[in-house]
Amino acid sequence: MKRVLYAIPVLALFSTVALSQAPAGQKVTLQTSLQRGYAGIKMNLTQEAEKMPEADYAFKPGSTPEARTFAQVIAHIAQSQFGQCAGATGQPNPMQGKNLEQELKTKADVTKALADSFALGDKAVAAVTDANVTEMVKQGNNEVTRAAQLLGVIVHGNEMAGTAYVYLRSKNIVPPSTENAQRGMRGRG
């Protein structure tokens, strides 16, 4: 129930963002909002994983023992997306029983897992239509709407991107969303 209550303001936020990016007079549906939100997080997460040098994939800020390494942060994102996107497509989770955070160590392995999780996400998002966006899909032992399932991917992706940005900034690397926004602003002026 809490997730549904959290989803309402987030959906309102997505609608606001989607409307601000839409040409005048265009109708922006829930389907379009989810697709745009997913495309944005896919771009940011992929770019941030690429930006971090291989040598810093073992880095973690601070001295807290339970903090994840950068590799573990990105692997966590991939693991989560495999589960959520598999549910949205009705397919079995291809990473069920695996612990990518503990198994993957190299930049090549982690970025491949992230790309593979986005490949599954691409299928889930491409399958969303205005007609099926509110259909129920399995999420663990529960059922949620397809929209809520994909919203979970977007919200979690944004949360984890923010976490990973701390790692990038700690290494004096500008996060991709900041660079992309700066490029966009330069192009306008």
Short mmCIF file of C-alpha atoms in Angstrom, two decimals:
data_model
loop_
_atom_site.label_atom_id
_atom_site.label_comp_id
_atom_site.label_asym_id
_atom_site.label_seq_id
_atom_site.Cartn_x
_atom_site.Cartn_y
_atom_site.Cartn_z
CA MET A 1 0.00 0.00 0.00
CA LYS A 2 2.87 2.36 0.84
CA ARG A 3 4.31 1.92 -2.66
CA VAL A 4 1.01 2.90 -4.23
CA LEU A 5 0.86 6.02 -2.07
CA TYR A 6 4.45 6.88 -3.03
CA ALA A 7 3.72 6.22 -6.69
CA ILE A 8 0.99 8.84 -6.95
CA PRO A 9 3.24 11.89 -6.34
CA VAL A 10 5.99 10.35 -8.46
CA LEU A 11 3.56 9.84 -11.35
CA ALA A 12 2.47 13.44 -10.95
CA LEU A 13 6.12 14.48 -11.13
CA PHE A 14 6.66 12.41 -14.28
CA SER A 15 3.58 13.96 -15.83
CA THR A 16 4.92 17.43 -15.06
CA VAL A 17 8.34 16.60 -16.48
CA ALA A 18 6.84 14.95 -19.54
CA LEU A 19 4.54 17.89 -20.18
CA SER A 20 7.39 20.37 -19.89
CA GLN A 21 9.31 18.44 -22.55
CA ALA A 22 6.42 17.92 -24.93
CA PRO A 23 5.64 20.17 -27.88
CA ALA A 24 2.61 22.38 -27.32
CA GLY A 25 -0.69 20.62 -27.82
CA GLN A 26 0.71 17.08 -27.51
CA LYS A 27 -1.05 14.59 -25.24
CA VAL A 28 1.45 12.86 -22.97
CA THR A 29 0.11 9.53 -21.76
CA LEU A 30 1.26 7.38 -18.86
CA GLN A 31 2.89 5.10 -21.45
CA THR A 32 4.89 8.02 -22.90
CA SER A 33 5.88 9.26 -19.44
CA LEU A 34 7.20 5.83 -18.46
CA GLN A 35 9.10 5.46 -21.73
CA ARG A 36 10.71 8.89 -21.36
CA GLY A 37 11.60 8.31 -17.71
CA TYR A 38 13.15 4.95 -18.55
CA ALA A 39 15.12 6.38 -21.48
CA GLY A 40 16.56 9.09 -19.24
CA ILE A 41 17.69 6.74 -16.50
CA LYS A 42 19.08 4.29 -19.05
CA MET A 43 21.20 7.04 -20.58
CA ASN A 44 22.46 8.37 -17.24
CA LEU A 45 23.28 4.97 -15.71
CA THR A 46 25.00 3.68 -18.84
CA GLN A 47 27.08 6.84 -19.16
CA GLU A 48 28.08 6.89 -15.50
CA ALA A 49 29.18 3.24 -15.62
CA GLU A 50 31.31 4.07 -18.66
CA LYS A 51 32.77 7.25 -17.15
CA MET A 52 34.22 5.58 -14.04
CA PRO A 53 37.72 4.26 -14.79
CA GLU A 54 38.31 0.52 -14.37
CA ALA A 55 40.73 1.16 -11.49
CA ASP A 56 37.99 2.92 -9.52
CA TYR A 57 35.40 0.17 -9.76
CA ALA A 58 36.69 -1.10 -6.38
CA PHE A 59 36.36 2.39 -4.84
CA LYS A 60 33.94 3.20 -2.07
CA PRO A 61 33.70 6.61 -0.41
CA GLY A 62 34.43 6.85 3.30
CA SER A 63 35.35 4.08 5.68
CA THR A 64 31.94 2.56 6.40
CA PRO A 65 32.44 -1.20 6.04
CA GLU A 66 28.94 -1.85 4.70
CA ALA A 67 29.27 0.72 1.90
CA ARG A 68 29.25 -0.77 -1.59
CA THR A 69 32.07 -0.42 -4.07
CA PHE A 70 31.20 1.38 -7.30
CA ALA A 71 31.10 -2.03 -9.03
CA GLN A 72 28.62 -3.26 -6.44
CA VAL A 73 26.40 -0.19 -6.88
CA ILE A 74 26.14 -0.74 -10.64
CA ALA A 75 25.76 -4.52 -10.22
CA HIS A 76 22.96 -3.87 -7.70
CA ILE A 77 21.17 -1.73 -10.28
CA ALA A 78 21.48 -4.48 -12.88
CA GLN A 79 20.29 -7.18 -10.44
CA SER A 80 17.25 -5.12 -9.50
CA GLN A 81 16.37 -4.33 -13.11
CA PHE A 82 16.58 -7.99 -14.12
CA GLY A 83 14.00 -8.85 -11.46
CA GLN A 84 11.65 -5.95 -12.09
CA CYS A 85 11.80 -6.08 -15.89
CA ALA A 86 11.41 -9.86 -15.98
CA GLY A 87 8.22 -9.41 -13.96
CA ALA A 88 6.96 -6.72 -16.32
CA THR A 89 7.53 -8.97 -19.35
CA GLY A 90 6.22 -12.12 -17.68
CA GLN A 91 9.55 -13.89 -18.26
CA PRO A 92 11.61 -15.71 -15.66
CA ASN A 93 14.37 -13.61 -14.10
CA PRO A 94 17.57 -14.66 -15.91
CA MET A 95 19.63 -13.78 -12.82
CA GLN A 96 17.45 -15.57 -10.27
CA GLY A 97 19.68 -17.13 -7.62
CA LYS A 98 22.71 -15.04 -8.54
CA ASN A 99 24.28 -12.27 -6.48
CA LEU A 100 25.78 -9.92 -9.04
CA GLU A 101 27.06 -7.55 -6.35
CA GLN A 102 29.33 -10.27 -5.04
CA GLU A 103 30.07 -12.07 -8.31
CA LEU A 104 31.00 -9.21 -10.64
CA LYS A 105 34.23 -7.28 -10.06
CA THR A 106 35.54 -5.88 -13.37
CA LYS A 107 34.23 -2.91 -15.29
CA ALA A 108 33.67 -5.13 -18.34
CA ASP A 109 31.58 -7.65 -16.39
CA VAL A 110 29.57 -5.00 -14.55
CA THR A 111 28.83 -2.87 -17.64
CA LYS A 112 27.83 -6.00 -19.57
CA ALA A 113 25.37 -6.97 -16.81
CA LEU A 114 23.99 -3.43 -16.80
CA ALA A 115 23.61 -3.47 -20.60
CA ASP A 116 21.92 -6.89 -20.45
CA SER A 117 19.52 -5.65 -17.77
CA PHE A 118 18.66 -2.68 -19.99
CA ALA A 119 18.10 -5.03 -22.93
CA LEU A 120 15.44 -6.78 -20.85
CA GLY A 121 14.14 -3.38 -19.73
CA ASP A 122 13.92 -2.26 -23.35
CA LYS A 123 11.59 -5.20 -24.04
CA ALA A 124 9.45 -4.38 -21.02
CA VAL A 125 9.15 -0.71 -21.95
CA ALA A 126 8.54 -1.41 -25.64
CA ALA A 127 5.67 -3.71 -24.67
CA VAL A 128 3.87 -0.98 -22.71
CA THR A 129 0.80 0.44 -24.41
CA ASP A 130 -1.95 2.74 -23.26
CA ALA A 131 -4.20 -0.34 -23.24
CA ASN A 132 -2.00 -2.55 -21.02
CA VAL A 133 -0.24 -0.03 -18.76
CA THR A 134 -2.69 -0.73 -15.93
CA GLU A 135 -2.75 -4.53 -16.33
CA MET A 136 -1.57 -6.54 -13.35
CA VAL A 137 1.80 -8.32 -13.49
CA LYS A 138 3.61 -10.51 -10.95
CA GLN A 139 6.00 -8.88 -8.51
CA GLY A 140 7.28 -11.55 -6.18
CA ASN A 141 4.25 -12.95 -4.36
CA ASN A 142 2.16 -9.92 -5.27
CA GLU A 143 0.60 -8.38 -8.34
CA VAL A 144 1.08 -4.73 -9.33
CA THR A 145 0.21 -2.73 -12.39
CA ARG A 146 2.67 -2.76 -15.25
CA ALA A 147 3.04 1.00 -14.69
CA ALA A 148 3.99 0.51 -11.03
CA GLN A 149 6.50 -2.19 -12.00
CA LEU A 150 8.23 0.08 -14.51
CA LEU A 151 7.94 3.09 -12.24
CA GLY A 152 9.89 1.03 -9.69
CA VAL A 153 12.69 0.60 -12.26
CA ILE A 154 12.80 4.33 -12.89
CA VAL A 155 12.60 5.41 -9.24
CA HIS A 156 15.20 2.89 -8.08
CA GLY A 157 17.43 3.78 -11.03
CA ASN A 158 17.25 7.46 -10.13
CA GLU A 159 17.98 6.73 -6.47
CA MET A 160 20.99 4.61 -7.35
CA ALA A 161 22.23 7.08 -9.97
CA GLY A 162 22.29 9.72 -7.23
CA THR A 163 24.23 7.35 -5.00
CA ALA A 164 26.72 6.58 -7.75
CA TYR A 165 27.17 10.29 -8.44
CA VAL A 166 28.78 10.59 -5.00
CA TYR A 167 31.37 8.06 -6.16
CA LEU A 168 31.97 9.96 -9.41
CA ARG A 169 32.22 13.33 -7.67
CA SER A 170 34.63 11.83 -5.11
CA LYS A 171 36.90 11.05 -8.05
CA ASN A 172 36.41 14.54 -9.57
CA ILE A 173 34.26 13.15 -12.39
CA VAL A 174 31.28 15.22 -13.50
CA PRO A 175 28.11 13.06 -13.58
CA PRO A 176 26.61 12.53 -17.03
CA SER A 177 23.29 14.18 -16.17
CA THR A 178 25.16 17.37 -15.24
CA GLU A 179 27.19 17.27 -18.46
CA ASN A 180 24.11 16.56 -20.54
CA ALA A 181 22.21 19.44 -18.91
CA GLN A 182 25.13 21.80 -19.46
CA ARG A 183 25.34 20.80 -23.13
CA GLY A 184 21.62 21.40 -23.53
CA MET A 185 21.83 24.83 -21.94
CA ARG A 186 24.78 25.82 -24.13
CA GLY A 187 22.85 24.77 -27.22
CA ARG A 188 20.01 27.13 -26.28
CA GLY A 189 22.05 30.22 -25.72
#
